[in-house]
Coordinates of N, CA and C in Angstrom, one line a residue:
M1184 N 120.4 126.1 76.6 CA 121.7 126.7 76.7 C 122.3 126.6 78.1
L1185 N 121.6 127.1 79.1 CA 122.1 127.1 80.5 C 121.0 126.8 81.4
R1186 N 121.3 126.1 82.5 CA 120.4 125.9 83.6 C 121.2 126.3 84.9
I1187 N 120.6 127.2 85.6 CA 121.2 127.8 86.8 C 120.4 127.6 88.0
L1188 N 121.0 127.1 89.1 CA 120.3 127.0 90.4 C 120.8 128.2 91.2
F1189 N 119.8 129.0 91.6 CA 120.1 130.2 92.3 C 119.5 130.1 93.7
L1190 N 120.3 130.2 94.8 CA 119.9 130.0 96.1 C 119.7 131.4 96.8
G1191 N 118.6 131.5 97.5 CA 118.3 132.7 98.2 C 119.3 133.0 99.4
D1192 N 119.2 134.1 100.0 CA 120.1 134.5 101.1 C 120.4 133.4 102.1
I1193 N 121.6 133.0 102.2 CA 122.0 131.9 103.2 C 122.2 132.6 104.5
V1194 N 121.4 132.2 105.5 CA 121.4 132.9 106.8 C 122.2 132.1 107.9
G1195 N 123.4 132.6 108.2 CA 124.1 132.1 109.3 C 124.4 130.6 109.2
K1196 N 124.8 130.0 110.3 CA 125.2 128.6 110.4 C 124.0 127.7 110.0
P1197 N 122.8 127.9 110.5 CA 121.7 127.1 110.1 C 121.5 127.0 108.6
G1198 N 121.6 128.2 108.0 CA 121.4 128.2 106.5 C 122.5 127.4 105.8
R1199 N 123.8 127.6 106.3 CA 124.9 126.9 105.7 C 124.7 125.4 105.8
E1200 N 124.3 125.0 107.0 CA 124.2 123.5 107.3 C 123.0 123.0 106.4
A1201 N 122.0 123.7 106.3 CA 120.8 123.3 105.4 C 121.3 123.1 104.0
V1202 N 122.0 124.1 103.5 CA 122.5 124.0 102.1 C 123.4 122.8 101.9
K1203 N 124.3 122.6 102.9 CA 125.3 121.5 102.8 C 124.5 120.2 102.7
K1204 N 123.4 120.1 103.4 CA 122.6 118.9 103.5 C 121.8 118.6 102.2
E1205 N 121.4 119.7 101.6 CA 120.4 119.5 100.4 C 121.1 119.7 99.1
L1206 N 122.2 120.4 99.0 CA 122.7 120.8 97.7 C 123.0 119.6 96.8
R1207 N 123.7 118.6 97.3 CA 124.1 117.5 96.5 C 122.8 116.8 95.9
K1208 N 121.8 116.6 96.6 CA 120.5 116.0 96.1 C 119.9 116.9 95.1
L1209 N 119.9 118.2 95.3 CA 119.3 119.1 94.3 C 120.1 119.1 93.0
C1210 N 121.4 119.1 93.1 CA 122.2 119.0 91.9 C 122.1 117.7 91.1
Q1211 N 121.9 116.6 91.8 CA 121.7 115.3 91.2 C 120.4 115.3 90.5
S1212 N 119.4 116.0 91.0 CA 118.1 116.1 90.4 C 118.0 117.1 89.2
I1213 N 118.6 118.2 89.4 CA 118.5 119.4 88.5 C 119.5 119.4 87.4
H1214 N 120.8 119.0 87.8 CA 121.9 119.0 86.9 C 122.2 120.4 86.4
P1215 N 122.4 121.4 87.3 CA 122.6 122.8 86.9 C 124.0 123.0 86.3
D1216 N 124.1 123.9 85.4 CA 125.4 124.3 84.8 C 126.2 125.2 85.8
F1217 N 125.4 126.0 86.5 CA 126.0 126.8 87.6 C 125.1 126.9 88.8
V1218 N 125.8 127.0 90.0 CA 125.0 127.2 91.2 C 125.5 128.5 91.8
I1219 N 124.6 129.4 92.0 CA 124.8 130.8 92.5 C 124.1 131.0 93.8
A1220 N 124.7 131.7 94.8 CA 124.0 131.9 96.1 C 124.3 133.3 96.5
N1221 N 123.3 133.9 97.2 CA 123.5 135.2 97.9 C 124.0 134.9 99.3
V1222 N 125.2 135.5 99.6 CA 125.8 135.2 100.9 C 126.0 136.4 101.8
E1223 N 125.2 137.4 101.7 CA 125.5 138.6 102.5 C 125.1 138.4 104.0
N1224 N 124.4 137.3 104.3 CA 124.0 137.0 105.6 C 124.7 135.7 106.1
I1225 N 125.7 135.3 105.5 CA 126.3 134.0 105.7 C 127.1 133.9 107.0
A1226 N 127.6 135.0 107.5 CA 128.4 135.0 108.7 C 127.6 135.5 109.9
H1227 N 127.1 134.6 110.7 CA 126.3 135.0 111.9 C 125.1 135.9 111.5
G1228 N 124.6 135.7 110.3 CA 123.4 136.5 109.9 C 123.6 137.8 109.3
A1229 N 124.8 138.3 109.3 CA 125.1 139.6 108.7 C 126.6 139.7 108.3
G1230 N 126.9 139.7 107.0 CA 128.3 139.9 106.6 C 128.8 138.6 105.9
V1231 N 130.1 138.7 105.4 CA 130.7 137.7 104.7 C 132.1 137.5 105.2
T1232 N 132.6 136.3 105.3 CA 134.0 136.0 105.7 C 134.6 135.0 104.7
R1233 N 135.9 135.0 104.5 CA 136.5 134.0 103.7 C 136.2 132.6 104.0
E1234 N 136.3 132.3 105.3 CA 136.0 130.9 105.8 C 134.7 130.4 105.4
K1235 N 133.7 131.3 105.5 CA 132.3 130.8 105.2 C 132.1 130.7 103.7
V1236 N 132.7 131.6 102.9 CA 132.6 131.4 101.5 C 133.3 130.2 101.0
E1237 N 134.5 129.9 101.5 CA 135.2 128.7 101.1 C 134.4 127.4 101.5
E1238 N 133.8 127.5 102.7 CA 132.9 126.4 103.1 C 131.8 126.1 102.1
M1239 N 131.3 127.1 101.5 CA 130.2 126.9 100.5 C 130.8 126.6 99.1
R1240 N 132.0 127.1 98.8 CA 132.6 126.7 97.5 C 132.9 125.2 97.6
A1241 N 133.3 124.6 98.7 CA 133.7 123.2 98.8 C 132.5 122.3 98.5
I1242 N 131.3 122.8 98.7 CA 130.1 121.9 98.4 C 129.6 122.1 97.0
G1243 N 130.2 123.0 96.2 CA 129.8 123.1 94.8 C 129.1 124.4 94.4
I1244 N 129.1 125.4 95.2 CA 128.6 126.7 94.8 C 129.6 127.4 93.9
D1245 N 129.2 127.9 92.8 CA 130.2 128.4 91.8 C 130.4 129.9 91.9
G1246 N 129.4 130.7 92.4 CA 129.5 132.1 92.4 C 128.7 132.7 93.5
F1247 N 129.1 133.9 94.0 CA 128.4 134.4 95.2 C 128.1 135.9 95.0
T1248 N 126.9 136.3 95.4 CA 126.5 137.7 95.3 C 126.2 138.2 96.8
T1249 N 126.0 139.5 96.9 CA 125.8 140.0 98.3 C 124.7 141.1 98.2
G1250 N 124.8 142.0 99.2 CA 123.8 143.1 99.3 C 124.2 144.1 100.3
D1251 N 123.2 144.7 101.0 CA 123.4 145.8 101.9 C 124.3 145.4 103.1
H1252 N 124.4 144.1 103.4 CA 125.2 143.7 104.6 C 126.6 143.3 104.1
A1253 N 126.9 143.5 102.9 CA 128.2 143.0 102.3 C 129.4 143.4 103.2
F1254 N 129.4 144.6 103.7 CA 130.6 145.0 104.4 C 130.5 145.1 106.0
D1255 N 129.5 144.3 106.5 CA 129.3 144.3 107.9 C 130.5 143.6 108.7
V1256 N 131.2 142.8 108.1 CA 132.4 142.1 108.7 C 133.7 142.6 108.1
K1257 N 134.6 142.9 109.0 CA 135.9 143.4 108.5 C 136.6 142.4 107.6
G1258 N 137.2 142.9 106.6 CA 138.0 142.0 105.7 C 137.3 141.7 104.3
M1259 N 136.1 142.3 104.1 CA 135.4 142.1 102.9 C 136.1 142.7 101.7
E1260 N 136.7 143.9 101.8 CA 137.4 144.5 100.7 C 138.6 143.6 100.2
E1261 N 139.3 143.1 101.2 CA 140.4 142.2 100.8 C 139.9 140.9 100.1
L1262 N 138.8 140.4 100.5 CA 138.2 139.2 99.9 C 137.7 139.6 98.5
L1263 N 137.2 140.7 98.3 CA 136.7 141.1 97.0 C 137.8 141.3 96.0
E1264 N 139.0 141.6 96.5 CA 140.2 141.8 95.6 C 140.9 140.5 95.2
D1265 N 140.5 139.3 95.9 CA 141.1 138.0 95.6 C 140.5 137.5 94.3
P1266 N 141.3 137.4 93.2 CA 140.7 136.9 91.9 C 140.3 135.4 92.0
M1267 N 140.7 134.7 93.0 CA 140.3 133.3 93.1 C 138.9 133.1 93.8
I1268 N 138.4 134.2 94.4 CA 137.1 134.1 95.1 C 136.0 134.7 94.2
P1269 N 135.1 133.9 93.7 CA 134.0 134.4 92.7 C 132.9 135.1 93.5
L1270 N 133.3 136.3 94.0 CA 132.4 137.1 94.8 C 132.2 138.5 94.3
T1271 N 130.9 138.9 94.3 CA 130.6 140.3 93.8 C 130.0 141.1 95.0
R1272 N 130.1 142.4 94.9 CA 129.4 143.3 95.8 C 128.5 144.1 94.9
P1273 N 127.5 144.8 95.4 CA 126.6 145.6 94.6 C 127.4 146.6 93.7
G1274 N 127.1 146.6 92.5 CA 127.8 147.4 91.5 C 127.5 148.9 91.7
N1275 N 126.5 149.3 92.4 CA 126.2 150.7 92.7 C 126.4 151.1 94.1
W1276 N 127.3 150.3 94.8 CA 127.7 150.7 96.2 C 128.3 152.1 96.1
P1277 N 127.9 153.0 97.1 CA 128.4 154.4 97.0 C 129.9 154.4 97.5
G1278 N 130.6 155.5 97.0 CA 131.9 155.7 97.5 C 133.1 155.3 96.7
G1279 N 133.5 154.4 96.2 CA 134.7 153.9 95.6 C 135.3 152.7 96.4
V1280 N 134.5 151.9 96.9 CA 135.0 150.7 97.7 C 135.6 149.7 96.7
K1281 N 136.4 148.8 97.2 CA 137.0 147.8 96.4 C 136.0 146.8 95.9
G1282 N 136.4 146.0 94.9 CA 135.5 145.0 94.3 C 134.7 145.6 93.1
R1283 N 133.9 144.8 92.6 CA 133.0 145.2 91.5 C 131.7 144.5 91.5
G1284 N 130.8 145.0 90.7 CA 129.4 144.4 90.7 C 129.1 143.4 89.7
W1285 N 130.1 142.9 89.0 CA 129.9 141.8 88.0 C 131.1 140.9 88.0
R1286 N 130.8 139.7 87.4 CA 131.9 138.7 87.2 C 131.4 137.7 86.2
I1287 N 132.3 137.2 85.4 CA 132.0 136.2 84.4 C 132.5 134.9 85.0
L1288 N 131.6 133.9 85.1 CA 132.0 132.6 85.6 C 132.1 131.7 84.3
E1289 N 133.2 130.8 84.3 CA 133.3 129.9 83.2 C 133.4 128.5 83.8
K1290 N 132.6 127.6 83.2 CA 132.6 126.2 83.7 C 132.1 125.3 82.5
D1291 N 132.9 124.3 82.2 CA 132.6 123.3 81.2 C 132.3 123.9 79.9
G1292 N 133.1 125.0 79.5 CA 132.9 125.6 78.3 C 131.7 126.6 78.2
K1293 N 131.0 126.8 79.3 CA 129.9 127.8 79.3 C 130.3 129.0 80.2
R1294 N 129.7 130.2 79.8 CA 130.1 131.4 80.4 C 128.9 132.1 80.9
L1295 N 128.9 132.5 82.2 CA 127.7 133.2 82.8 C 128.2 134.5 83.4
L1296 N 127.5 135.6 83.0 CA 127.8 136.9 83.6 C 126.8 137.0 84.8
I1297 N 127.4 137.2 86.0 CA 126.5 137.5 87.2 C 126.7 139.0 87.5
I1298 N 125.6 139.6 87.8 CA 125.6 141.1 88.1 C 124.9 141.2 89.5
N1299 N 125.4 142.2 90.2 CA 124.9 142.4 91.6 C 124.5 143.9 91.7
I1300 N 123.3 144.2 92.0 CA 122.8 145.6 92.1 C 122.0 145.8 93.4
L1301 N 122.1 146.9 94.0 CA 121.4 147.2 95.2 C 120.2 148.2 94.9
G1302 N 119.1 147.9 95.5 CA 118.0 148.9 95.4 C 118.1 150.1 96.3
R1303 N 117.3 151.1 96.2 CA 117.4 152.3 97.0 C 116.2 152.5 97.9
T1304 N 115.1 152.1 97.5 CA 113.8 152.3 98.2 C 113.8 151.5 99.5
F1305 N 113.6 152.2 100.7 CA 113.5 151.7 102.0 C 114.8 151.0 102.5
M1306 N 115.9 151.3 101.8 CA 117.2 150.6 102.2 C 118.0 151.6 103.0
K1307 N 118.8 151.1 104.0 CA 119.6 151.9 104.9 C 120.8 152.4 104.1
V1308 N 121.4 151.6 103.2 CA 122.5 152.1 102.4 C 122.0 152.9 101.2
T1309 N 122.5 154.2 101.1 CA 122.1 155.0 100.0 C 122.9 154.7 98.8
A1310 N 122.5 153.8 98.0 CA 123.2 153.4 96.8 C 123.1 154.4 95.7
D1311 N 124.1 154.3 94.8 CA 124.0 155.1 93.5 C 122.8 154.6 92.7
D1312 N 122.5 155.4 91.7 CA 121.3 155.0 90.8 C 121.5 153.6 90.2
P1313 N 120.6 152.7 90.5 CA 120.8 151.3 90.0 C 120.6 151.3 88.5
F1314 N 119.8 152.1 87.9 CA 119.6 152.1 86.5 C 120.8 152.5 85.7
V1315 N 121.5 153.6 86.2 CA 122.7 154.1 85.6 C 123.8 153.1 85.8
A1316 N 123.9 152.5 87.0 CA 125.0 151.5 87.2 C 124.8 150.3 86.3
L1317 N 123.6 149.8 86.1 CA 123.4 148.7 85.2 C 123.7 149.0 83.8
E1318 N 123.4 150.2 83.3 CA 123.7 150.7 82.0 C 125.2 150.7 81.8
H1319 N 126.0 151.1 82.8 CA 127.4 151.2 82.7 C 128.0 149.8 82.7
I1320 N 127.5 148.9 83.5 CA 128.0 147.5 83.5 C 127.8 146.8 82.2
L1321 N 126.6 146.9 81.6 CA 126.3 146.3 80.3 C 127.1 146.9 79.2
A1322 N 127.4 148.2 79.3 CA 128.3 148.8 78.3 C 129.7 148.4 78.4
E1323 N 130.1 148.1 79.7 CA 131.5 147.7 80.0 C 131.9 146.3 79.6
V1324 N 130.9 145.4 79.7 CA 131.2 144.0 79.5 C 130.8 143.6 78.0
P1325 N 131.7 143.3 77.2 CA 131.4 142.9 75.8 C 130.4 141.7 75.7
R1326 N 129.4 141.8 74.9 CA 128.4 140.8 74.8 C 128.9 139.4 74.4
D1327 N 130.0 139.5 73.6 CA 130.5 138.2 73.1 C 131.4 137.5 74.1
T1328 N 131.5 138.0 75.3 CA 132.4 137.4 76.4 C 131.6 136.5 77.3
Y1329 N 130.3 136.4 77.1 CA 129.4 135.5 78.0 C 128.3 135.0 77.2
D1330 N 127.8 133.8 77.6 CA 126.6 133.2 76.9 C 125.3 133.6 77.5
A1331 N 125.2 133.9 78.8 CA 124.0 134.3 79.4 C 124.3 135.2 80.6
S1332 N 123.3 136.0 81.0 CA 123.5 136.9 82.1 C 122.4 136.7 83.2
L1333 N 122.8 136.9 84.5 CA 121.9 136.8 85.6 C 122.1 138.0 86.5
L1334 N 121.1 138.7 86.9 CA 121.2 139.8 87.8 C 120.6 139.5 89.2
D1335 N 121.4 139.6 90.3 CA 120.9 139.5 91.6 C 120.5 140.9 92.0
L1336 N 119.2 141.2 92.1 CA 118.7 142.5 92.4 C 118.3 142.5 93.8
H1337 N 119.2 143.1 94.7 CA 119.0 143.0 96.1 C 118.3 144.3 96.6
A1338 N 117.0 144.2 96.8 CA 116.2 145.4 97.1 C 115.0 145.0 97.9
E1339 N 114.4 146.0 98.5 CA 113.3 145.9 99.4 C 111.9 145.9 98.7
A1340 N 111.7 146.9 97.9 CA 110.4 147.2 97.3 C 110.2 146.4 96.0
T1341 N 109.1 145.6 95.9 CA 108.9 144.9 94.7 C 108.6 145.8 93.5
S1342 N 108.1 147.0 93.8 CA 107.9 147.9 92.7 C 109.2 148.4 92.1
E1343 N 110.2 148.6 92.9 CA 111.5 149.0 92.4 C 112.1 147.9 91.6
K1344 N 112.0 146.7 92.1 CA 112.5 145.5 91.4 C 111.8 145.3 90.0
R1345 N 110.5 145.5 90.0 CA 109.8 145.3 88.7 C 110.2 146.4 87.8
A1346 N 110.3 147.7 88.3 CA 110.7 148.8 87.4 C 112.0 148.5 86.7
I1347 N 113.0 148.0 87.5 CA 114.3 147.8 86.9 C 114.2 146.6 85.9
A1348 N 113.4 145.6 86.3 CA 113.2 144.5 85.3 C 112.6 144.9 84.0
E1349 N 111.6 145.8 84.1 CA 111.0 146.2 82.9 C 111.9 147.1 82.1
A1350 N 112.7 147.9 82.7 CA 113.7 148.8 82.0 C 114.7 148.0 81.3
F1351 N 115.1 146.8 81.8 CA 116.2 146.1 81.2 C 115.7 144.8 80.6
D1352 N 114.4 144.7 80.4 CA 113.9 143.5 79.8 C 114.5 143.3 78.4
G1353 N 115.0 142.1 78.1 CA 115.6 141.9 76.8 C 117.1 142.1 76.8
Q1354 N 117.6 142.8 77.8 CA 119.1 143.1 77.9 C 119.8 142.1 78.9
I1355 N 119.1 141.6 79.9 CA 119.6 140.6 80.8 C 118.7 139.4 80.8
D1356 N 119.3 138.2 80.8 CA 118.5 137.0 80.6 C 117.6 136.7 81.8
A1357 N 118.1 136.9 83.0 CA 117.3 136.6 84.2 C 117.6 137.7 85.3
I1358 N 116.5 138.2 85.9 CA 116.6 139.1 87.0 C 115.9 138.5 88.2
I1359 N 116.7 138.2 89.2 CA 116.2 137.5 90.4 C 116.4 138.4 91.6
G1360 N 115.3 138.6 92.4 CA 115.4 139.4 93.5 C 115.8 138.7 94.8
T1361 N 116.5 139.4 95.6 CA 116.9 138.9 97.0 C 116.7 140.0 98.0
H1362 N 116.9 139.7 99.3 CA 116.9 140.6 100.4 C 115.7 140.4 101.3
M1363 N 114.5 140.1 100.8 CA 113.3 140.1 101.6 C 113.2 138.8 102.4
H1364 N 113.9 137.7 102.0 CA 113.9 136.4 102.7 C 112.6 135.7 102.6
V1365 N 111.7 136.2 101.8 CA 110.4 135.5 101.6 C 110.2 135.3 100.1
Q1366 N 110.0 134.0 99.7 CA 109.9 133.7 98.3 C 108.5 134.2 97.7
T1367 N 108.6 134.9 96.6 CA 107.4 135.4 96.0 C 106.9 134.5 94.9
N1368 N 105.6 134.6 94.6 CA 105.0 133.7 93.6 C 104.7 134.5 92.3
D1369 N 105.7 135.2 91.8 CA 105.4 136.0 90.6 C 106.4 135.8 89.5
A1370 N 107.0 134.5 89.4 CA 107.9 134.2 88.4 C 107.2 134.4 87.0
Q1371 N 108.0 135.1 86.1 CA 107.4 135.4 84.9 C 108.4 135.6 83.8
V1372 N 108.0 135.3 82.5 CA 108.8 135.7 81.4 C 108.3 137.0 80.9
L1373 N 109.1 138.1 80.9 CA 108.7 139.4 80.5 C 108.6 139.5 79.0
R1374 N 108.0 140.6 78.5 CA 107.7 140.7 77.1 C 108.9 140.5 76.1
R1375 N 110.1 140.9 76.5 CA 111.2 140.8 75.6 C 112.1 139.6 76.0
G1376 N 111.6 138.7 76.9 CA 112.3 137.5 77.1 C 113.0 137.3 78.4
T1377 N 113.2 138.4 79.2 CA 113.9 138.3 80.5 C 113.0 137.6 81.5
L1378 N 113.7 136.7 82.2 CA 113.0 135.9 83.3 C 113.1 136.8 84.6
F1379 N 111.9 136.9 85.3 CA 111.9 137.8 86.5 C 111.2 137.1 87.6
L1380 N 111.8 137.2 88.8 CA 111.2 136.8 90.1 C 111.5 137.9 91.1
S1381 N 110.5 138.4 91.8 CA 110.8 139.4 92.8 C 111.7 139.0 93.9
D1382 N 111.5 137.8 94.5 CA 112.4 137.4 95.5 C 112.5 135.9 95.6
T1383 N 113.7 135.3 95.7 CA 113.8 133.9 95.7 C 113.9 133.3 97.2
G1384 N 113.7 134.1 98.2 CA 113.6 133.6 99.5 C 114.9 133.5 100.2
M1385 N 115.0 132.6 101.2 CA 116.2 132.4 102.0 C 116.5 131.0 102.3
C1386 N 117.7 130.7 102.7 CA 118.1 129.4 103.2 C 118.4 129.6 104.7
G1387 N 117.5 129.2 105.6 CA 117.6 129.4 107.0 C 116.5 128.8 107.8
P1388 N 116.4 129.2 109.1 CA 115.4 128.6 110.0 C 114.0 128.9 109.5
M1389 N 113.2 127.8 109.5 CA 111.8 127.9 109.1 C 111.0 128.7 110.0
H1390 N 111.1 128.4 111.3 CA 110.3 129.0 112.4 C 111.0 130.3 112.9
S1391 N 111.0 131.3 112.1 CA 111.8 132.5 112.3 C 111.1 133.7 111.7
I1392 N 111.6 134.9 111.9 CA 111.2 136.1 111.2 C 112.4 136.5 110.4
L1393 N 112.4 136.2 109.1 CA 113.5 136.4 108.2 C 114.8 135.8 108.7
G1394 N 114.7 134.7 109.4 CA 115.9 134.0 109.9 C 116.2 134.3 111.4
V1395 N 115.6 135.3 111.9 CA 115.9 135.8 113.3 C 114.9 135.2 114.3
D1396 N 115.3 134.9 115.5 CA 114.5 134.5 116.6 C 113.2 135.3 116.7
P1397 N 112.0 134.8 116.5 CA 110.8 135.6 116.5 C 110.6 136.4 117.8
A1398 N 111.0 135.9 119.0 CA 110.8 136.7 120.2 C 111.6 138.1 120.1
I1399 N 112.7 138.1 119.5 CA 113.5 139.3 119.3 C 112.8 140.3 118.5
I1400 N 112.3 139.9 117.3 CA 111.6 140.8 116.4 C 110.3 141.3 117.0
I1401 N 109.5 140.4 117.7 CA 108.3 140.8 118.3 C 108.5 141.9 119.3
K1402 N 109.6 141.7 120.1 CA 110.0 142.8 121.1 C 110.3 144.1 120.4
K1403 N 110.9 144.0 119.3 CA 111.3 145.2 118.6 C 110.0 146.0 118.1
F1404 N 109.1 145.2 117.6 CA 107.8 145.8 117.1 C 107.0 146.4 118.2
R1405 N 107.0 145.7 119.4 CA 106.1 146.1 120.5 C 106.7 147.2 121.3
T1406 N 108.0 147.4 121.3 CA 108.6 148.4 122.2 C 109.3 149.5 121.4
G1407 N 109.6 149.3 120.1 CA 110.3 150.3 119.3 C 111.7 150.5 119.7
L1408 N 112.2 149.6 120.6 CA 113.6 149.7 121.0 C 114.6 148.9 120.1
P1409 N 115.8 149.3 120.0 CA 116.8 148.5 119.2 C 117.0 147.2 119.9
V1410 N 117.3 146.2 119.1 CA 117.5 144.8 119.6 C 118.7 144.2 118.9
H1411 N 119.3 143.2 119.5 CA 120.4 142.5 118.9 C 119.9 141.2 118.3
H1412 N 120.0 141.1 117.0 CA 119.5 139.9 116.3 C 120.3 138.6 116.6
E1413 N 119.5 137.6 116.8 CA 120.1 136.3 117.0 C 119.4 135.3 116.1
I1414 N 120.2 134.5 115.4 CA 119.6 133.5 114.4 C 118.7 132.5 115.1
A1415 N 117.6 132.2 114.6 CA 116.6 131.3 115.2 C 117.2 129.9 115.1
E1416 N 116.7 129.0 115.9 CA 117.1 127.6 115.8 C 115.9 126.7 115.3
G1417 N 116.2 125.4 115.1 CA 115.1 124.5 114.6 C 115.3 124.2 113.1
P1418 N 114.3 123.5 112.6 CA 114.3 123.0 111.2 C 114.5 124.2 110.2
C1419 N 115.2 123.9 109.1 CA 115.5 124.9 108.1 C 114.8 124.7 106.8
E1420 N 114.7 125.7 106.0 CA 114.2 125.6 104.6 C 115.3 126.1 103.7
V1421 N 115.3 125.5 102.5 CA 116.2 125.9 101.4 C 115.4 126.5 100.3
N1422 N 115.4 127.8 100.1 CA 114.6 128.4 99.1 C 115.5 128.8 97.9
G1423 N 115.1 128.7 96.8 CA 115.8 129.1 95.6 C 115.0 128.9 94.4
C1424 N 115.6 129.0 93.2 CA 114.9 128.8 92.0 C 115.8 128.3 90.9
I1425 N 115.2 127.6 89.9 CA 116.0 127.1 88.8 C 115.7 127.9 87.6
V1426 N 116.7 128.5 87.0 CA 116.6 129.4 85.9 C 116.9 128.6 84.6
H1427 N 115.9 128.4 83.7 CA 116.1 127.7 82.5 C 116.3 128.7 81.4
L1428 N 117.5 128.6 80.8 CA 117.8 129.4 79.6 C 118.2 128.5 78.5
E1429 N 117.2 127.8 77.9 CA 117.5 126.8 76.9 C 116.8 127.2 75.6
G1430 N 117.5 128.0 74.8 CA 116.9 128.4 73.5 C 115.6 129.2 73.8
S1431 N 114.6 128.8 73.1 CA 113.3 129.5 73.2 C 112.5 129.0 74.5
H1432 N 113.0 127.9 75.1 CA 112.3 127.3 76.3 C 112.9 128.0 77.5
R1433 N 112.3 129.1 77.9 CA 112.8 129.9 79.1 C 111.8 129.8 80.2
G1434 N 112.3 129.8 81.4 CA 111.3 129.7 82.5 C 112.1 129.7 83.9
I1435 N 111.3 129.9 84.9 CA 111.8 129.8 86.3 C 111.0 128.8 87.0
E1436 N 111.7 127.9 87.7 CA 111.0 126.8 88.5 C 111.3 127.1 89.9
L1437 N 110.3 127.2 90.8 CA 110.5 127.4 92.2 C 110.7 126.1 93.0

């Protein structure tokens, strides 16, 4: 039915350049129906801007998800209100901020519901209950308006991600984790058919600590003092997964 290429968190300029270099080759090999990417770190490693999103749209990314850094750069709320920008913010963001946590993408006669949810365990943003938010979104969006659904579950704890996946197994076609920037090796088809992966990794500098210059993070651990993050330099990696939703043949390819 559908084949989706989902790219992990794109980190700053190195991540954007790496995706621009590799995406065409990946699409020629995979032939995805949709390409989705998490872009909460796309602007200098924290936040989202129109310019950076448009840059990624120009190379063929169809939809964008975010996370706890969604509002780090001024102008995000205006961007979320633009109907021409296929961008979501976490659907359980506290407060009443603009934008919403889901969007239906249409392409070549196929319809994909993308959902964006933020975890609460070990996260600096105190989000609303992700279970309740997901229940509300699934009740709000009529099932006959989309062919398949994919949730970007932006969270720290793998236990929380798995709990949400088990709770919504069979209700969402694929639940893919982001935020940790390290790809996990636990891709699985759950008992009721939902595809699950704890984290799809990142697109960014290979010799880094989650995309940041290692010296900065080592200093933080050794001194306990606050530091200013700078994106690392050098060769990059492009992490992601291929979500296969083709009838009874379901699976995740890393």
